[in-house]
Coordinates of C-alpha atoms and ligand atoms in Angstrom, one line a residue:
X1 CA -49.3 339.0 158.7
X2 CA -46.0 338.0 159.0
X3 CA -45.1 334.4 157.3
X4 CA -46.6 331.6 158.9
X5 CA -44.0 329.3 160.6
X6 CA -44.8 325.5 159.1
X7 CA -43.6 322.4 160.8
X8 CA -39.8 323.1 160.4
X9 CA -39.1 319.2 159.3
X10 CA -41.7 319.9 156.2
X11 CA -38.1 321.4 154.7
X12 CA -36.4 317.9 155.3
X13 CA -38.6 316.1 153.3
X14 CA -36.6 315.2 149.8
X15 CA -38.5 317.0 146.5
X16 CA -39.7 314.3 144.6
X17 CA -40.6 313.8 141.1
X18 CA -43.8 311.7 141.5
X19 CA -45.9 314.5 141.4
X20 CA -44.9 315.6 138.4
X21 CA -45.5 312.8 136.5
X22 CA -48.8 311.8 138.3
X23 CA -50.4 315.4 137.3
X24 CA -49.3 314.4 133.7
X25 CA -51.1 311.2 133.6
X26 CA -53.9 313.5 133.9
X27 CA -53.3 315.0 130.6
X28 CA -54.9 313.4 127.7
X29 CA -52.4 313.9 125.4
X30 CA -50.0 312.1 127.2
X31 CA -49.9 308.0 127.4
X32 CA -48.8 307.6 131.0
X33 CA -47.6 304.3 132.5
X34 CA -46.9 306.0 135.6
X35 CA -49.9 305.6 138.0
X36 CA -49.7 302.0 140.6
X37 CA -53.9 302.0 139.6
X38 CA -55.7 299.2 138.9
X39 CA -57.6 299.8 135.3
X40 CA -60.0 297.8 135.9
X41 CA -63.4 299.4 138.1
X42 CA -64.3 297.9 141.4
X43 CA -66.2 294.3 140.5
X44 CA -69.5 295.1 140.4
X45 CA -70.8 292.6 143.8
X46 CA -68.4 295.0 146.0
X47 CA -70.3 298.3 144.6
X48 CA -73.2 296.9 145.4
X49 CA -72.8 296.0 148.8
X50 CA -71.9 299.7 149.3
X51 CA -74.7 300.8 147.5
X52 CA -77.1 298.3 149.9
X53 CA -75.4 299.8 152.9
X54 CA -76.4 303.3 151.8
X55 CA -80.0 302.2 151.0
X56 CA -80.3 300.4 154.3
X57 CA -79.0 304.0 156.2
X58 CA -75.8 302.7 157.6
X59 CA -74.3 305.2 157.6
X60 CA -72.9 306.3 161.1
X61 CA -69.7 306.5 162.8
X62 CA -68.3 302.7 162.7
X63 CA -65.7 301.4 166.2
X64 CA -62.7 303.3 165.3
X65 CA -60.7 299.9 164.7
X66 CA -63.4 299.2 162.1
X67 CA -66.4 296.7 162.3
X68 CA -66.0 294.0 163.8
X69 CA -67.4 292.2 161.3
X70 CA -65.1 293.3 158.8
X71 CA -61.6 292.8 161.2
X72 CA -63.9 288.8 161.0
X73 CA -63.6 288.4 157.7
X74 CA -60.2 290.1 157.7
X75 CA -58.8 287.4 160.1
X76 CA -60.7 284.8 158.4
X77 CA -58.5 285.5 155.1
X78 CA -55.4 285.9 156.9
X79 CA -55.6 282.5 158.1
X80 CA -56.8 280.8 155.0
X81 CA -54.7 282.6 152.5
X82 CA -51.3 283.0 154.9
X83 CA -51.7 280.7 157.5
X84 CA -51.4 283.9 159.8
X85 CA -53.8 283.9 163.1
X86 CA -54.8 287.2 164.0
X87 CA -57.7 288.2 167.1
X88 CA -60.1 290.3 165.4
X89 CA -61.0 292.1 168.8
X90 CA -57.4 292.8 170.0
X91 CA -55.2 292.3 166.8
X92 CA -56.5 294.2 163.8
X93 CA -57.4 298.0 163.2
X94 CA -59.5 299.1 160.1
X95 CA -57.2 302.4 158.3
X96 CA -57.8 304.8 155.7
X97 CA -56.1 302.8 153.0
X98 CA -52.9 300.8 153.4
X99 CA -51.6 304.2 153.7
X100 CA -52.7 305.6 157.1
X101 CA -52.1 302.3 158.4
X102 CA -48.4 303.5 157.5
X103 CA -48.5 306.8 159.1
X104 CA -49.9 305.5 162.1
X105 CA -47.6 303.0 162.9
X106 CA -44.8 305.0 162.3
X107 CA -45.9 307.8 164.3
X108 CA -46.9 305.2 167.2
X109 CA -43.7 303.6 167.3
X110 CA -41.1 306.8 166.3
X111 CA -39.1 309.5 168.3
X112 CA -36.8 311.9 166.9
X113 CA -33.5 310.3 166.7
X114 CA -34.3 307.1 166.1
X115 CA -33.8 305.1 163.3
X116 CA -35.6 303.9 160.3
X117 CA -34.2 301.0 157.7
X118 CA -35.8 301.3 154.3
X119 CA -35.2 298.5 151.6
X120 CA -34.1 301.1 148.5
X121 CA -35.6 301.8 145.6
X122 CA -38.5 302.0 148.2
X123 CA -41.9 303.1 148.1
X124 CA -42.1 307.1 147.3
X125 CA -44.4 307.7 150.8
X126 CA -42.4 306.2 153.4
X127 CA -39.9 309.0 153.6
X128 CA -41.5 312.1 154.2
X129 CA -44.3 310.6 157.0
X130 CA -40.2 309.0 158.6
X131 CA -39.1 312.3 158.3
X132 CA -42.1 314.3 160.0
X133 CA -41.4 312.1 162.5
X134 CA -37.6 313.5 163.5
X135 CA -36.3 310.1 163.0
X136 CA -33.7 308.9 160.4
X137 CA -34.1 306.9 156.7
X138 CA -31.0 304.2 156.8
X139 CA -31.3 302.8 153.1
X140 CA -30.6 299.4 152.6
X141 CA -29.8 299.0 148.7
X142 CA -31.0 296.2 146.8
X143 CA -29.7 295.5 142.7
X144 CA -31.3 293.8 140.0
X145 CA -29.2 291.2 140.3
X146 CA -30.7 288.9 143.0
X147 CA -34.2 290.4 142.1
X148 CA -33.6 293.4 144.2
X149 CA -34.3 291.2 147.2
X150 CA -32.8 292.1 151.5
X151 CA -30.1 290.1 152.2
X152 CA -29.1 289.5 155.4
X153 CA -25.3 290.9 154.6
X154 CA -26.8 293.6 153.5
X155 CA -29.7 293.6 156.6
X156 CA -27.0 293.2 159.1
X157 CA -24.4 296.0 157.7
X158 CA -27.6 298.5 158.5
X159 CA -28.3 297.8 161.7
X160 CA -27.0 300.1 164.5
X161 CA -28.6 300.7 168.6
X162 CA -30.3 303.1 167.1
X163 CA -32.2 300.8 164.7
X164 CA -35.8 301.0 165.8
X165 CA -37.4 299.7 162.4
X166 CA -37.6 297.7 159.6
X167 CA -39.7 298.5 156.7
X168 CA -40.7 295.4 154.3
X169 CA -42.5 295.9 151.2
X170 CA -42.9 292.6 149.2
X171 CA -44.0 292.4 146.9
X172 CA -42.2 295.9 145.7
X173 CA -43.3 298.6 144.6
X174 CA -41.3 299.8 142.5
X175 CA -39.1 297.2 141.6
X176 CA -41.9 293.9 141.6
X177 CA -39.3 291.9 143.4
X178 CA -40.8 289.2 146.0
X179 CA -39.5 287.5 148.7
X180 CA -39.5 283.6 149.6
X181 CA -40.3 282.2 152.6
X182 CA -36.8 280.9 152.9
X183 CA -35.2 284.6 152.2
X184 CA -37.6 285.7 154.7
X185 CA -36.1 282.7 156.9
X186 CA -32.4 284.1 156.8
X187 CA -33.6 287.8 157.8
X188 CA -35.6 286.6 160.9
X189 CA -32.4 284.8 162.2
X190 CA -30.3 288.2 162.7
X191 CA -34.0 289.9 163.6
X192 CA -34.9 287.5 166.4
X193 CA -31.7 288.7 168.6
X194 CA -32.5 292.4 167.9
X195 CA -35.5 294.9 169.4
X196 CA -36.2 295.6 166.2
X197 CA -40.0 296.3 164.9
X198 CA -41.0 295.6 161.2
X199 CA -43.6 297.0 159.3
X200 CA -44.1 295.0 156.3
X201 CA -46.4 296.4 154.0
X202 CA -47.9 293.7 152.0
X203 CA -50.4 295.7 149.6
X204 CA -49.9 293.4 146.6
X205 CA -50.0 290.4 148.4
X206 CA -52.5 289.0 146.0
X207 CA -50.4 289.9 142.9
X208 CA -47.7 287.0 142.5
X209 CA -47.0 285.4 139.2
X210 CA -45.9 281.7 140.1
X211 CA -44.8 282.0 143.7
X212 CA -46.6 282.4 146.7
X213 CA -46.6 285.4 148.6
X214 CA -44.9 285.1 151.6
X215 CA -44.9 287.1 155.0
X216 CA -42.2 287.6 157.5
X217 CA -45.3 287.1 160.0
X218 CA -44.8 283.4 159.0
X219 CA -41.5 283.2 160.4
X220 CA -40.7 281.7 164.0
X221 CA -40.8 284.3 166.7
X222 CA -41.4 287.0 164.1
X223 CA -45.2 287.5 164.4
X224 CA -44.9 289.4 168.0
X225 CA -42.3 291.8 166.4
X226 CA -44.5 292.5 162.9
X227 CA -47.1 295.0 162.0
X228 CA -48.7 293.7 159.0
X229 CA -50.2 295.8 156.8
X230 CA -52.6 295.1 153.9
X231 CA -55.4 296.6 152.2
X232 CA -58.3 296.9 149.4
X233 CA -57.0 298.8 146.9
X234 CA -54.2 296.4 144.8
X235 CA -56.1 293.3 145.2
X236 CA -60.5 294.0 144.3
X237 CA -59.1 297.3 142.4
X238 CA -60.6 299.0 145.0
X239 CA -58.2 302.9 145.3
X240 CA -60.9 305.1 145.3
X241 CA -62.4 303.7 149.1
X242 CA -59.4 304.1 150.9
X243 CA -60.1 301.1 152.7
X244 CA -56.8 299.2 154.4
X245 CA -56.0 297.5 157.3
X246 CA -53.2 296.8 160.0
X247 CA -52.3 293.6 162.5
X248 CA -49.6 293.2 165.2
X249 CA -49.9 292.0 168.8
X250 CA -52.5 293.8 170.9
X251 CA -49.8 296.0 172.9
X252 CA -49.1 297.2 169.7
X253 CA -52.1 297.7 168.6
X254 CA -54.0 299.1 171.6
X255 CA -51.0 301.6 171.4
X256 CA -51.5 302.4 167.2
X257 CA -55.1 302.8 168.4
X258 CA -54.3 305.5 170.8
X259 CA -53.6 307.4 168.0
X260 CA -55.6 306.3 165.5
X261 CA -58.8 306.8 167.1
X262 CA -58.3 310.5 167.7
X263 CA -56.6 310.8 164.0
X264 CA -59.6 309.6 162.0
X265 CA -62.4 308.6 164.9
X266 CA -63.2 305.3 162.2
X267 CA -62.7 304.4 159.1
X268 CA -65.4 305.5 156.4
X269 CA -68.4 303.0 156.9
X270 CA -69.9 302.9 153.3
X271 CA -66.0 301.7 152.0
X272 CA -65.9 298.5 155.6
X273 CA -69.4 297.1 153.8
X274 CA -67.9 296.8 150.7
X275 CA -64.7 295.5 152.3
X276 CA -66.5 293.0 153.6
X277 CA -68.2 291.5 150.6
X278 CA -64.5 291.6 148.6
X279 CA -62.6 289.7 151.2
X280 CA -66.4 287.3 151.5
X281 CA -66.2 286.9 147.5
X282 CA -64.0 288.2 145.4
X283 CA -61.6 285.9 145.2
X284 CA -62.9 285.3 141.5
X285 CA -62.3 288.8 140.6
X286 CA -58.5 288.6 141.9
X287 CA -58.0 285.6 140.2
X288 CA -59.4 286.9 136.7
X289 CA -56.9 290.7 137.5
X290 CA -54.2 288.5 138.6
X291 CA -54.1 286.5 135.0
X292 CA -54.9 289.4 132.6
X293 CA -52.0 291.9 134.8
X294 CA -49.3 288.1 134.2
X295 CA -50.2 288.4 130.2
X296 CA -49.3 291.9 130.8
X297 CA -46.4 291.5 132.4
X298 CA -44.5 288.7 130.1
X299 CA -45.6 290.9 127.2
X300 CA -43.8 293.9 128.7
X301 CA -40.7 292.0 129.8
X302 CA -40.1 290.5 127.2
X303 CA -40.6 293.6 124.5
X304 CA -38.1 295.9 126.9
X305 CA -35.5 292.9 126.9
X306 CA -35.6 292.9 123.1
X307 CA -35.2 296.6 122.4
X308 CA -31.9 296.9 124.7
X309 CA -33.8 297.9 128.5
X310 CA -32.5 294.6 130.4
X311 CA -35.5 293.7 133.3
X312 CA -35.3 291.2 135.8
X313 CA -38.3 289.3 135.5
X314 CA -40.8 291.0 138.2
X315 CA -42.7 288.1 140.6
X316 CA -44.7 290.2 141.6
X317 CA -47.3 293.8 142.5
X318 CA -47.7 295.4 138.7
X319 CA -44.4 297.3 137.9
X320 CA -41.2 296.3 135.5
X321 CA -38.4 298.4 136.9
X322 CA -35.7 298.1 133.3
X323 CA -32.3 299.2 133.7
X324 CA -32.1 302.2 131.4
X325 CA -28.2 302.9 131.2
X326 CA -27.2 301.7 128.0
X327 CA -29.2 304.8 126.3
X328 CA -26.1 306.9 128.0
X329 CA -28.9 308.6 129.2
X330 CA -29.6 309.7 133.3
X331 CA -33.1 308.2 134.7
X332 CA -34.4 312.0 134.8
X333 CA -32.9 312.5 131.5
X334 CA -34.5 309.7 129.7
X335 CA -38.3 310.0 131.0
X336 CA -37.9 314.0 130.0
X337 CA -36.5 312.6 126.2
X338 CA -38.9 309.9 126.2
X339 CA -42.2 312.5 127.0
X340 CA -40.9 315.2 124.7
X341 CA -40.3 312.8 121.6
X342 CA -43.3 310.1 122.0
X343 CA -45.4 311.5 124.6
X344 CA -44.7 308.6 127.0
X345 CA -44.7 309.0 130.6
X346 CA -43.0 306.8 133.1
X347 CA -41.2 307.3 135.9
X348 CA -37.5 308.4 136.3
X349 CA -36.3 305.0 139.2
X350 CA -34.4 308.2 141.1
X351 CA -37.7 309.2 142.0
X352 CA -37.8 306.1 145.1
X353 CA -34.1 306.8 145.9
X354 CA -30.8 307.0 144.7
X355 CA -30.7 303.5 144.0
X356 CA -32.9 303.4 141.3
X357 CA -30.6 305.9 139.5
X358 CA -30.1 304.3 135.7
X359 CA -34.1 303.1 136.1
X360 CA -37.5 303.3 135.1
X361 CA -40.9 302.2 136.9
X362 CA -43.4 300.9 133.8
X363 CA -46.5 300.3 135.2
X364 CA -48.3 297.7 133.1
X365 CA -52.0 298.3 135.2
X366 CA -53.1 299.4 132.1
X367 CA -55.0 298.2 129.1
X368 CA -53.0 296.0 126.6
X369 CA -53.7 298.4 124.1
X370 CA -52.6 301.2 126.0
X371 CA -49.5 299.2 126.8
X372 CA -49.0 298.2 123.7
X373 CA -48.8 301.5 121.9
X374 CA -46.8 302.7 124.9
X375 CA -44.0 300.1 123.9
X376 CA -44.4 300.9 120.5
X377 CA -43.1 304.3 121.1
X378 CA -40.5 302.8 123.7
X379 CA -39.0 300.9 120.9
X380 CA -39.2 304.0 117.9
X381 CA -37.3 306.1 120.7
X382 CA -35.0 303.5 121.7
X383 CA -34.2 303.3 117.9
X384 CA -33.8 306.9 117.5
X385 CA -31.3 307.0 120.4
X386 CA -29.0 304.5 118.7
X387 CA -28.9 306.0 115.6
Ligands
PMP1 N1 -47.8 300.7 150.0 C1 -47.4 300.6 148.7 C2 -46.2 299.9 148.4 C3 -48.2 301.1 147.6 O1 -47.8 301.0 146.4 C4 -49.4 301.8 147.9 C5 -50.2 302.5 146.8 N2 -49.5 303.0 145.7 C6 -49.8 302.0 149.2 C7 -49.0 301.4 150.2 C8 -51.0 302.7 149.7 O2 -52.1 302.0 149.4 P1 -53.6 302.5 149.8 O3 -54.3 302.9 148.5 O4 -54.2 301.3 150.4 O5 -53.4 303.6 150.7

């Protein structure tokens, strides 16, 4: 047989590092801080609304925006948590995770040519499923500096006729920075005048140390050009039931659903009855993650601050993203040292774009222990280095 001929864009799509350091945080002899996972296991009320579902036999093909019942309680929470009104009937489709949510809303609203604004250092999946679609990754840099937040300088320099979308992802994954309501006040001035389309992906919406999480959705005028998407997996440590969810205006989402229904027919149905008991009662089990990741997070901080890795203070999702560059070493060069000397795995800030070049992601959704042995080892090779 003579090679098979693969989607020819497959070959555009950048090679990224992730995957490397994801298969190592299998290994046991490794201490990884690379995977965005919550440690903790799904709280046990959530299991066991699954568990009842299966008992009771529901198990059949769900509408393929999700039970309605779920897209309730979905709305419900919007509203009381964000003060953001969304129709359960017209307004809200059930997705595989956060991240088909993603992929279906790009490839709804994409054609070849167009083009695609990414806030940099950026969330490792966006690129490749902007990239199958033919159209074109515009990186918008953020720095450490102002908490690695968009600026509308920087908004506005990256906007062209050909700018058909915005991606938002604050809180950030990689970098933890969040955005205000006010920051989000001075983008939706320039986006209000423009037919431009954002997808903000708010997955660690419930993970904010001190501030309140804000939306872009909130904004004046904004709501009608959004696509908010959310899901299960950051806030009831839920990853393993790919369970997410996206909201926009019903043209919008009648057209995602177009696609969406053929894609995945529904959402799996075992995963939407536990969904609905977490967003129903779990916001005790948030609260309890969202205090034990903050101890975390100051302990990390403040131990890569003192052994020379400055780190703006992350306000948010569960990564500290330290500027690496006084070790004289590259991002790749550091993570390889740092695993071949101590066995420590975290990953190279290159690995979500050239901006995060002279950076690591730590992810601190670990135990403290595990953290602070990690750290430990951080400092002995940070020693080592200046010797
Ligand atoms: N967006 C961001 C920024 C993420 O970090 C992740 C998970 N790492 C996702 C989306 C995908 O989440 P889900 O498990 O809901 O697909």
């Amino acid at each position: 047989m003579s090679p098979i001929k693969f989607n020819e864009r497959l070959s555009k799509i950048p090679e990224g590092v992730l995957h490397k350091y994801l298969e190592l945080a299998t290994d046991p002899s490794i201490l990884s801080l690379s995977v965005g996972e919550p440690d903790f296991p799904t709280p046990f009320h959530i299991r066991q609304a699954a568990i009842d579902s299966i008992q009771l036999g529901k198990t059949f093909y769900t509408p393929s925006r999700g039970l309605l019942s779920l897209r309730k309680e979905i709305s419900s929470i919007l509203s009381r948590k964000h003060h953001l009104e969304y129709d359960p009937v017209n307004e809200i489709i059930v997705t595989v995770g956060a991240s088909q949510a993603l992929e279906a809303a790009f490839i709804t609203l994409l054609n070849p040519g167009d083009e695609v604004i990414i806030i940099t250092p950026a969330y490792i999946t966006y690129v490749p499923i902007i990239v199958m679609c033919g159209a074109t990754i515009v990186p918008v840099v953020t720095s450490a500096d102002n908490g690695f937040k968009l600026t509308p300088e920087a908004l506005n320099a990256a906007i062209t006729d050909k700018t058909k979308l915005l991606v938002l992802n604050y809180p950030s994954n990689p970098t933890g920075g969040v955005m205000t309501h006010e920051d989000y006040e001075a983008i939706a001035k320039i986006l209000r005048l423009k037919e431009i389309v954002v997808i903000s992906d708010e997955i660690y919406s419930e993970l904010t140390y001190g501030v309140t999480h804000a939306s872009i959705a909130q904004c004046d005028g904004m709501r009608e050009k959004t696509i908010l998407i959310n899901g299960f997996s950051k806030a009831y440590a839920m990853t393993g039931w790919r369970l997410g969810y996206m909201c926009s205006t019903p043209e919008i989402i009648k057209n995602i659903s177009i696609y969406h229904s053929n894609a995945i027919l529904c959402p799996q149905t075992i995963s939407q009855f536990a969904g609905i008991e977490a967003l129903k009662n779990g916001d005790e089990d948030i609260h309890h993650m969202r205090e034990e990741y903050d101890m975390r997070r100051r302990l990390v901080i403040d131990r890569l601050n003192k052994m020379g890795l400055p780190c703006a203070t992350p306000l948010g999702a569960f990564y500290a993203f330290p500027d690496i560059r006084s070790s004289g070493l590259s991002s790749m060069d550091f993570c390889s040292a740092l695993l071949q000397s101590k066995k420590v795995a975290v990953i190279p800030g290159n690995a979500f774009g050239a901006a995060g070049e002279g950076y690591i992601r730590f992810s601190y959704s670990y135990s403290l222990q595990h953290i602070q042995e990690a750290l430990d080892r951080m400092e002995a090779f940070m020693n080592e280095l200046k010797k």
